[in-house]
mmCIF file of C-alpha atoms in Angstrom:
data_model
loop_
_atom_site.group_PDB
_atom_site.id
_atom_site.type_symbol
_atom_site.label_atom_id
_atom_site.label_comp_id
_atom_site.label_asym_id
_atom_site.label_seq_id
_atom_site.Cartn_x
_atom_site.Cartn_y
_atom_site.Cartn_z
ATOM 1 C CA UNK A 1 118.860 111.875 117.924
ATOM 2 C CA UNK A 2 119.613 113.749 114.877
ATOM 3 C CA UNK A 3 122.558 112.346 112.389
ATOM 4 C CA UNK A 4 123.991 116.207 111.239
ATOM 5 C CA UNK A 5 126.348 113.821 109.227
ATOM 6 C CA UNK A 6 124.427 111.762 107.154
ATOM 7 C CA UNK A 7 120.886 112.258 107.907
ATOM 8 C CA UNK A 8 117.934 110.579 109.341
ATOM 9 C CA UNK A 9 118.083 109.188 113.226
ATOM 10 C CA UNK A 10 120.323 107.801 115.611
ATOM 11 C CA UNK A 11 123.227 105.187 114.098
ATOM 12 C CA UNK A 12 122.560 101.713 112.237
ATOM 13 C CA UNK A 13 120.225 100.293 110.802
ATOM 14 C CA UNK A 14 118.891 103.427 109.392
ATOM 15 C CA UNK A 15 114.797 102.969 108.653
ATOM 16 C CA UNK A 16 112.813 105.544 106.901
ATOM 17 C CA UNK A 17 111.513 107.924 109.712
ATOM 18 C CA UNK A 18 108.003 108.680 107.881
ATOM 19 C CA UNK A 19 105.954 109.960 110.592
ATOM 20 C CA UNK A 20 108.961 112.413 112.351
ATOM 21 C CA UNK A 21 109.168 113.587 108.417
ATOM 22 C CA UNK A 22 105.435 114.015 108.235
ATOM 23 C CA UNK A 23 105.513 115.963 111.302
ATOM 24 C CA UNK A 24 108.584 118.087 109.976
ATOM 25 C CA UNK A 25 107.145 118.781 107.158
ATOM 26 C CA UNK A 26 104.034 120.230 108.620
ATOM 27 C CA UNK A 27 106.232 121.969 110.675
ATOM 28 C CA UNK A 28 108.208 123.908 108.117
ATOM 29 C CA UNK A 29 104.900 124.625 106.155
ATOM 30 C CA UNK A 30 104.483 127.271 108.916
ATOM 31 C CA UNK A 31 108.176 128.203 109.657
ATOM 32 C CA UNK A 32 110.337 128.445 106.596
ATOM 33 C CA UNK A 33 113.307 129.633 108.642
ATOM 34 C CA UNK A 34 113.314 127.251 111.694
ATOM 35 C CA UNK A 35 116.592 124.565 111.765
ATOM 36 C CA UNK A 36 114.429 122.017 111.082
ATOM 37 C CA UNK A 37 114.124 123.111 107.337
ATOM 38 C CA UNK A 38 117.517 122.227 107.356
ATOM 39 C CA UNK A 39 117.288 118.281 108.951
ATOM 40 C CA UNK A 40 114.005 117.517 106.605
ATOM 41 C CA UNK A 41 115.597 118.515 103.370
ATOM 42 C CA UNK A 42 118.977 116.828 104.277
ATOM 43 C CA UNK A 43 116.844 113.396 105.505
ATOM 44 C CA UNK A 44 115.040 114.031 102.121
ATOM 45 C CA UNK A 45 118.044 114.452 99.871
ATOM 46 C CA UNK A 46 119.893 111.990 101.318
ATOM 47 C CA UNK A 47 117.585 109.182 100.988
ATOM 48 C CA UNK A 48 116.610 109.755 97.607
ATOM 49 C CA UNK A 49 120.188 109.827 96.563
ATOM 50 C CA UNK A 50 122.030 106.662 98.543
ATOM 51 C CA UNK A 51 121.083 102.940 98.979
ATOM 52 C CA UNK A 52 117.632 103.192 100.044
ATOM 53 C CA UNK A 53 116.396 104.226 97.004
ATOM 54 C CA UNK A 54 116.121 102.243 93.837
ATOM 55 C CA UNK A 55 117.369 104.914 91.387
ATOM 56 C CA UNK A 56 115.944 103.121 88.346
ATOM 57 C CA UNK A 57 112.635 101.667 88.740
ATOM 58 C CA UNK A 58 111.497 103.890 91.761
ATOM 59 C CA UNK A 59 110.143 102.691 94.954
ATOM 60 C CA UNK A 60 112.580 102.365 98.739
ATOM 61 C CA UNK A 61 113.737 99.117 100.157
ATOM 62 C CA UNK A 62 112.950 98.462 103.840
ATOM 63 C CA UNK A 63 115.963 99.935 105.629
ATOM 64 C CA UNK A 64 119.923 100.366 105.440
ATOM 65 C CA UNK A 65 122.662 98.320 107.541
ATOM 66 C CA UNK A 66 124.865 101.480 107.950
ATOM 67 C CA UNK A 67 124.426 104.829 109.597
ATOM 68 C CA UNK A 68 125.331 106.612 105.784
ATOM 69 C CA UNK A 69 122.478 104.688 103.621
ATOM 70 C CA UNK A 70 125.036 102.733 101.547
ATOM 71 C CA UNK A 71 123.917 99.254 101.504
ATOM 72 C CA UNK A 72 119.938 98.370 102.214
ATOM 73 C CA UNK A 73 117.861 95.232 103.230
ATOM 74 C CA UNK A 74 117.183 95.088 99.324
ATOM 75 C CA UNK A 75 113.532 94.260 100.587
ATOM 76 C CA UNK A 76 110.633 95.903 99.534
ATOM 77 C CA UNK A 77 107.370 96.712 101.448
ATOM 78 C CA UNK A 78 104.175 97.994 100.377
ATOM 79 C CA UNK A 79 103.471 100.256 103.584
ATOM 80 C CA UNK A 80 107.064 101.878 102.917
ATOM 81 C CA UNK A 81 106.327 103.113 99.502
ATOM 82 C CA UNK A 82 102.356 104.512 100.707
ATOM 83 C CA UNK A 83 104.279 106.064 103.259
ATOM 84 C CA UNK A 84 107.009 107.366 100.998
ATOM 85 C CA UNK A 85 104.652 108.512 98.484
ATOM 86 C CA UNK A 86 103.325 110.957 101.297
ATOM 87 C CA UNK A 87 106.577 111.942 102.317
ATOM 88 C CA UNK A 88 107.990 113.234 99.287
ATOM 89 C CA UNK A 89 104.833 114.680 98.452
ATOM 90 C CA UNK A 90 104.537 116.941 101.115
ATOM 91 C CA UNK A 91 108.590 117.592 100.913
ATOM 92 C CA UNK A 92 107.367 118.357 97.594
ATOM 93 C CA UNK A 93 104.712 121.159 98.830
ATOM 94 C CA UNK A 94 107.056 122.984 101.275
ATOM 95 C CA UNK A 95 110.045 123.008 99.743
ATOM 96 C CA UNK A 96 109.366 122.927 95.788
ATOM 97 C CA UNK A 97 112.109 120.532 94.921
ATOM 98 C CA UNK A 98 111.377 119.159 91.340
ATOM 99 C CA UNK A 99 113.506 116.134 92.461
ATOM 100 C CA UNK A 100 110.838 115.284 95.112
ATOM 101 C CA UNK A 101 107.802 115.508 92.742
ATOM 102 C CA UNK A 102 109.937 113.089 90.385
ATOM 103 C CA UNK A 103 110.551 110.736 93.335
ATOM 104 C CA UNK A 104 106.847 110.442 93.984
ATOM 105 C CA UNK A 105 106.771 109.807 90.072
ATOM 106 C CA UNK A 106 108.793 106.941 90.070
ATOM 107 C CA UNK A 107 107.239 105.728 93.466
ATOM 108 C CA UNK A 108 104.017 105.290 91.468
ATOM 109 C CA UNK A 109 106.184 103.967 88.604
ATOM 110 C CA UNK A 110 106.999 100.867 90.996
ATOM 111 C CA UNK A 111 103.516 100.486 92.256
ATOM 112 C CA UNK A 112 101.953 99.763 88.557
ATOM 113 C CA UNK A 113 104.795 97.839 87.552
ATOM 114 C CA UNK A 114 106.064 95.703 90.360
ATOM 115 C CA UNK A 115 102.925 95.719 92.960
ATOM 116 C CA UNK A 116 99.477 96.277 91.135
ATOM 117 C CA UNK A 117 96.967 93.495 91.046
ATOM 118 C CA UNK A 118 93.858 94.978 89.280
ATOM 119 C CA UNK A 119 92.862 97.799 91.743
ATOM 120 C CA UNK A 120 95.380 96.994 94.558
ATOM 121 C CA UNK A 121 98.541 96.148 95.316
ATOM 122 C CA UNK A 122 100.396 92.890 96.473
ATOM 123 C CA UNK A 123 102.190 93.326 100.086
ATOM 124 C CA UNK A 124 106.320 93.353 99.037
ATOM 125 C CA UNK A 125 109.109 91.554 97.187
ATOM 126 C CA UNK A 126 111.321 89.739 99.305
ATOM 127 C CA UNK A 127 115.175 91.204 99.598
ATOM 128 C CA UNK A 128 116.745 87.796 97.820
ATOM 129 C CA UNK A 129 116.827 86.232 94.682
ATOM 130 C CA UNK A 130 117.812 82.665 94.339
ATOM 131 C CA UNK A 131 119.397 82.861 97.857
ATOM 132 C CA UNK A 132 121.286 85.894 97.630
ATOM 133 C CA UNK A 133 120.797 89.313 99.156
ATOM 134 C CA UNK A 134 119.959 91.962 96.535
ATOM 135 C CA UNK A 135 121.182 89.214 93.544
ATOM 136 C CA UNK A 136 118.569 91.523 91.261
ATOM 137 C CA UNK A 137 119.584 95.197 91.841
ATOM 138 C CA UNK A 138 123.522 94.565 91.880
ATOM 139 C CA UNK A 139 125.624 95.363 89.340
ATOM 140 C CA UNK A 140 128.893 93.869 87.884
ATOM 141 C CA UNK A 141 131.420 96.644 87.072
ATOM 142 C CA UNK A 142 132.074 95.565 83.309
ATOM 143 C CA UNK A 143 128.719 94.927 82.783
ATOM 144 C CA UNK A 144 127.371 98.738 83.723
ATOM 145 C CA UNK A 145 130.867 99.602 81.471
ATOM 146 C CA UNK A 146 129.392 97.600 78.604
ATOM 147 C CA UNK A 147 125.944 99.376 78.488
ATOM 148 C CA UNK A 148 126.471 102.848 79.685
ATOM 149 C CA UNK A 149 129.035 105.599 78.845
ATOM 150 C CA UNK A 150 130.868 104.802 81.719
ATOM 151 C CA UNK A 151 132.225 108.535 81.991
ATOM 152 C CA UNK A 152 129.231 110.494 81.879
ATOM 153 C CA UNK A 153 127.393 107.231 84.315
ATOM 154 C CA UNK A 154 130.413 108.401 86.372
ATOM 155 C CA UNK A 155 129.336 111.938 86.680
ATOM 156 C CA UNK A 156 126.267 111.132 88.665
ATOM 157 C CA UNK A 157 126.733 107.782 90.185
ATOM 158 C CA UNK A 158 129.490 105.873 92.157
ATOM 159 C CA UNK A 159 130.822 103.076 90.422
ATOM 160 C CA UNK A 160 133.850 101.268 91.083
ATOM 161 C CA UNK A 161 135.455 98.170 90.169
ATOM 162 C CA UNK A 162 135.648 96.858 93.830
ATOM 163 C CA UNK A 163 131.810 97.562 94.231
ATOM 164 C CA UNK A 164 130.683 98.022 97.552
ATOM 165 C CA UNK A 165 128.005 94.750 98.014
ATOM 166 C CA UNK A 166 130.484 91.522 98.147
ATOM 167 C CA UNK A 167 132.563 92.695 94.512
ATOM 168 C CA UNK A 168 129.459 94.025 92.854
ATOM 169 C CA UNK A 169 127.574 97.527 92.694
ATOM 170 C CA UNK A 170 124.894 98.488 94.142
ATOM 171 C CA UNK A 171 123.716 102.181 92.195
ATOM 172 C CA UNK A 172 124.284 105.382 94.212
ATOM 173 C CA UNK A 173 124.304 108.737 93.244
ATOM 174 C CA UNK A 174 126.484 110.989 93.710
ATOM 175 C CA UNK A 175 123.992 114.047 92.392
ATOM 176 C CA UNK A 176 120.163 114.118 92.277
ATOM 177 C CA UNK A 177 119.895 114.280 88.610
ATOM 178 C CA UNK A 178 118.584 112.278 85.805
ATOM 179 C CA UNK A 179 121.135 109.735 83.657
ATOM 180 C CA UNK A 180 119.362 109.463 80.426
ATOM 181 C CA UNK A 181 120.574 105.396 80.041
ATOM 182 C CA UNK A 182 118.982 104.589 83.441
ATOM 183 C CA UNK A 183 115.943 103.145 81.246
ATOM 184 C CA UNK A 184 118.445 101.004 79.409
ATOM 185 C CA UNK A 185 119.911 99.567 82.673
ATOM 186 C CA UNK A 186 116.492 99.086 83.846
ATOM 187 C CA UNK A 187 115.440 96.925 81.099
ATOM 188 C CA UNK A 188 118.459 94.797 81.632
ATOM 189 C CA UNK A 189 117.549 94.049 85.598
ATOM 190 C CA UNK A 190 114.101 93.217 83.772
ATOM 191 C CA UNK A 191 115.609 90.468 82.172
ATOM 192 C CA UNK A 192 117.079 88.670 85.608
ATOM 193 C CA UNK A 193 115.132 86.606 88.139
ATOM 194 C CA UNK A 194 113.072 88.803 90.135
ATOM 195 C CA UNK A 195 112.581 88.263 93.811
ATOM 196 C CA UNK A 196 109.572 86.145 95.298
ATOM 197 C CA UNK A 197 106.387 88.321 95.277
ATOM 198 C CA UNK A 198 104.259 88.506 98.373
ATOM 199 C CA UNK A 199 101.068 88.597 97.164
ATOM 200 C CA UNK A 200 98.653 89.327 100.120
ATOM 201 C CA UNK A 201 96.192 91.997 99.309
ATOM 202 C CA UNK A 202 96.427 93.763 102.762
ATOM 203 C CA UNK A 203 93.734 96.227 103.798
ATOM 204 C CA UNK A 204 95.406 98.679 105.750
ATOM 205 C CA UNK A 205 98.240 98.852 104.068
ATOM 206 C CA UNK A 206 96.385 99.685 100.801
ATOM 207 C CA UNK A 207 94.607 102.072 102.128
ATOM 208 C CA UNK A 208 97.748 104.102 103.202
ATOM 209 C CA UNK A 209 98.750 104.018 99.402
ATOM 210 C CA UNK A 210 95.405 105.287 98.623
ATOM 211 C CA UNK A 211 96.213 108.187 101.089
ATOM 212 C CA UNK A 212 99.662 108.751 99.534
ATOM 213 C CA UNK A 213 97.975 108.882 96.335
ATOM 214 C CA UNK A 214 95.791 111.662 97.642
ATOM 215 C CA UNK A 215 98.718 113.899 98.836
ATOM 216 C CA UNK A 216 100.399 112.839 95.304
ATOM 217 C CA UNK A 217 97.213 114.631 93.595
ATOM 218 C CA UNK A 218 96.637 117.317 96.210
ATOM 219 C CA UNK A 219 100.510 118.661 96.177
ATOM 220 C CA UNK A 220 102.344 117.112 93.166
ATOM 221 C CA UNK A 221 99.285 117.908 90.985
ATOM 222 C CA UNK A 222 99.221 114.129 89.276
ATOM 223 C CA UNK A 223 96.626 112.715 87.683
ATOM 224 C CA UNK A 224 96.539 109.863 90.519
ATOM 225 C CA UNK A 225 92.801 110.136 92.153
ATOM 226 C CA UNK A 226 91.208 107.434 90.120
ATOM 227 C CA UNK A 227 93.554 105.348 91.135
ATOM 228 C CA UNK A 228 93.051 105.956 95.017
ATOM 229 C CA UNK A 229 89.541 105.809 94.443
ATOM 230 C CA UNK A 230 89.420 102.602 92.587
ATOM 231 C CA UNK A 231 91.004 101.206 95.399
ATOM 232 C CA UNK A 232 89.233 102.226 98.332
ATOM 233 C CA UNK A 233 86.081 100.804 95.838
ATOM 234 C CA UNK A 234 87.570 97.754 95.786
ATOM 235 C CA UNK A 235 88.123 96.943 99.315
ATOM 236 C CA UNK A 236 85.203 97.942 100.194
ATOM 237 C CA UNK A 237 83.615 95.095 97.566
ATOM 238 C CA UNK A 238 86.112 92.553 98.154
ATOM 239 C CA UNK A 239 87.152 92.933 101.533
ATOM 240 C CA UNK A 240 83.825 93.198 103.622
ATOM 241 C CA UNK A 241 82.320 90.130 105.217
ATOM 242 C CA UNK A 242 79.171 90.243 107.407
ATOM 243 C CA UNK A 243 79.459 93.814 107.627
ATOM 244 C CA UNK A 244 82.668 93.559 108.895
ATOM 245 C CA UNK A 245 86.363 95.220 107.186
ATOM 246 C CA UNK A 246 88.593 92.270 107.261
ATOM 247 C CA UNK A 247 92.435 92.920 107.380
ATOM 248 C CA UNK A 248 93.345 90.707 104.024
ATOM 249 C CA UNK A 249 93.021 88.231 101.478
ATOM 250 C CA UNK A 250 95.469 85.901 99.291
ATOM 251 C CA UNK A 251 94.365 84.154 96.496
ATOM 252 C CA UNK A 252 90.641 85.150 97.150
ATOM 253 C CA UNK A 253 90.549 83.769 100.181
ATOM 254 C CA UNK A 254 89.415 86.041 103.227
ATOM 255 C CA UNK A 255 91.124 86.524 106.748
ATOM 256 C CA UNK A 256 88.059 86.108 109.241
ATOM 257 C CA UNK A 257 88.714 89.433 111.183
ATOM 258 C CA UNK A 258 89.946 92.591 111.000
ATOM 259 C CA UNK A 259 92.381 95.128 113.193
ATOM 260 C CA UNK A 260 91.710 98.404 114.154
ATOM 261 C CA UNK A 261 94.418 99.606 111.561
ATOM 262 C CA UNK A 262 92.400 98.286 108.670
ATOM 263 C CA UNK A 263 89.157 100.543 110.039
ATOM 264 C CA UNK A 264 91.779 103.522 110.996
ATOM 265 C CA UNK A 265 93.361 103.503 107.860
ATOM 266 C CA UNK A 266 90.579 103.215 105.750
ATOM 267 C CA UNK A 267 88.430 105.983 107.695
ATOM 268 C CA UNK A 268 91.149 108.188 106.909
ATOM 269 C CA UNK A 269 91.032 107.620 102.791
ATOM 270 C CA UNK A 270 87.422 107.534 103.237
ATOM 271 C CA UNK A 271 87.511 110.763 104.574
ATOM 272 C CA UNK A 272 89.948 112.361 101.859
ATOM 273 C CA UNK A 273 88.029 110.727 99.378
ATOM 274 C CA UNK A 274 84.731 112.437 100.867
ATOM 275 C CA UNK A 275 86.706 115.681 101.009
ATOM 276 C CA UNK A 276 87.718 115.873 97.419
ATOM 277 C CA UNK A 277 84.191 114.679 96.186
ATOM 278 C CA UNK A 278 81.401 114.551 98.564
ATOM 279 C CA UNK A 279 80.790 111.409 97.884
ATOM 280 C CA UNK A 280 81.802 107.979 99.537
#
């Protein structure tokens, strides 16, 4: 069921619904006018803006708590972001919001900064640090006060000395715009423990980032095939044994099998790839 309030489906938790906005999308490509113009650009808007987006290095934890998108599972996943990445891509395509093509910017942003190993990507970061839920992302009143212009951070975020995570803040916006000192708080969560790394290279799950990477190049017009190419190159050198896709590797070390997802997925990039170049 549709939230008309706050967005997305049904109550709480609130997950990302990628495949009902995939379908939307497609939908309003062929029917500006129809209502559900309305429910994909409000699910869009409303997700880029609140808790489940990480406003300053890019990228979407796993899901919120709440039925309004306040406070996430400050977990990351790979297959969320691939999936985001096609998302706002195609939100990007139908309804020529500038904010979506910067979304699928920053997506990309998180990928090469926070995920990449060589050609592919680890599988998530876990949601705690030391212990404590979100520990990394949350922010201390007087110390966003000490760094910012508190007045104009005011103007586009919600910030309050209460906070709204256990006494701290955890960033969201009240406006989908730009705060030019967002690269200054950035570097400062640099600087803290990060959370645990899950580094399984995961065949399926790469594959749908080189996919999102596709619809990033076909309808955001970045410079992002390489990369999916690169990738789908590199699982099919490192993650074929005895003819056989396998679903993932840590450390080097192979998985004996694979799943059906691992051939589906990849088909599917293999496909695009084939499309854009002729050439496998």
């Amino acid at each position: 069921v549709y939230d008309k309030y706050h967005g997305g489906f049904s109550g709480e938790p609130k997950f990302p619904p990628h495949n009902s906005l995939l379908f939307l999308a497609n939908f309003v490509n062929f029917d500006q006018t129809s209502e559900i113009k309305k429910i994909l650009e409000q699910t869009l808007d409303v997700m880029s803006m609140r808790g489940l987006h990480d406003h300053l290095q890019g990228g979407f934890y796993r899901y919120c708590t709440d039925s309004n998108w306040t406070i996430p599972h400050f977990e990351k996943m790979l297959y969320d972001q691939a999936m985001m990445l096609m998302v706002y891509s195609c939100g990007y395509k139908v309804l020529k919001k500038n904010e979506y093509k910067l979304i699928v910017e920053k997506i990309i942003k998180c990928l090469d900064e926070t995920f990449r190993n060589l050609d592919v990507f680890y599988s998530g970061h876990d949601a705690d640090t030391n212990h404590e839920e979100g520990l990394t992302y949350l922010w201390d009143y007087n110390e966003v006060k000490k760094n910012v212009n508190l007045e104009k951070f005011s103007e586009v975020y919600e910030i309050s000395k209460e906070g709204n995570f256990e006494g701290r803040n955890h960033l969201i916006k009240k406006k989908n715009e730009f705060f030019k000192d967002e690269e200054r708080l950035l570097e400062i969560r640099k600087k803290r423990v990060q959370p645990f790394v899950d580094k399984k290279i995961l065949t399926s799950w790469n594959a749908l980032v080189g996919i999102g990477l596709i619809y990033a190049y076909r309808y955001c017009d970045l410079d992002v095939f390489d990369k999916a190419e690169n990738l789908f190159r590199w699982i099919m050198k490192n993650h074929v044994k005895n003819k056989k896709l396998v679903h993932g590797s840590i450390d080097g070390i192979l998985q004996e099998y694979g799943f059906l997802e691992d051939y589906a997925s990849m088909l599917v990039l293999a496909t695009y790839i084939y499309e854009e170049t002729g050439l496998f």
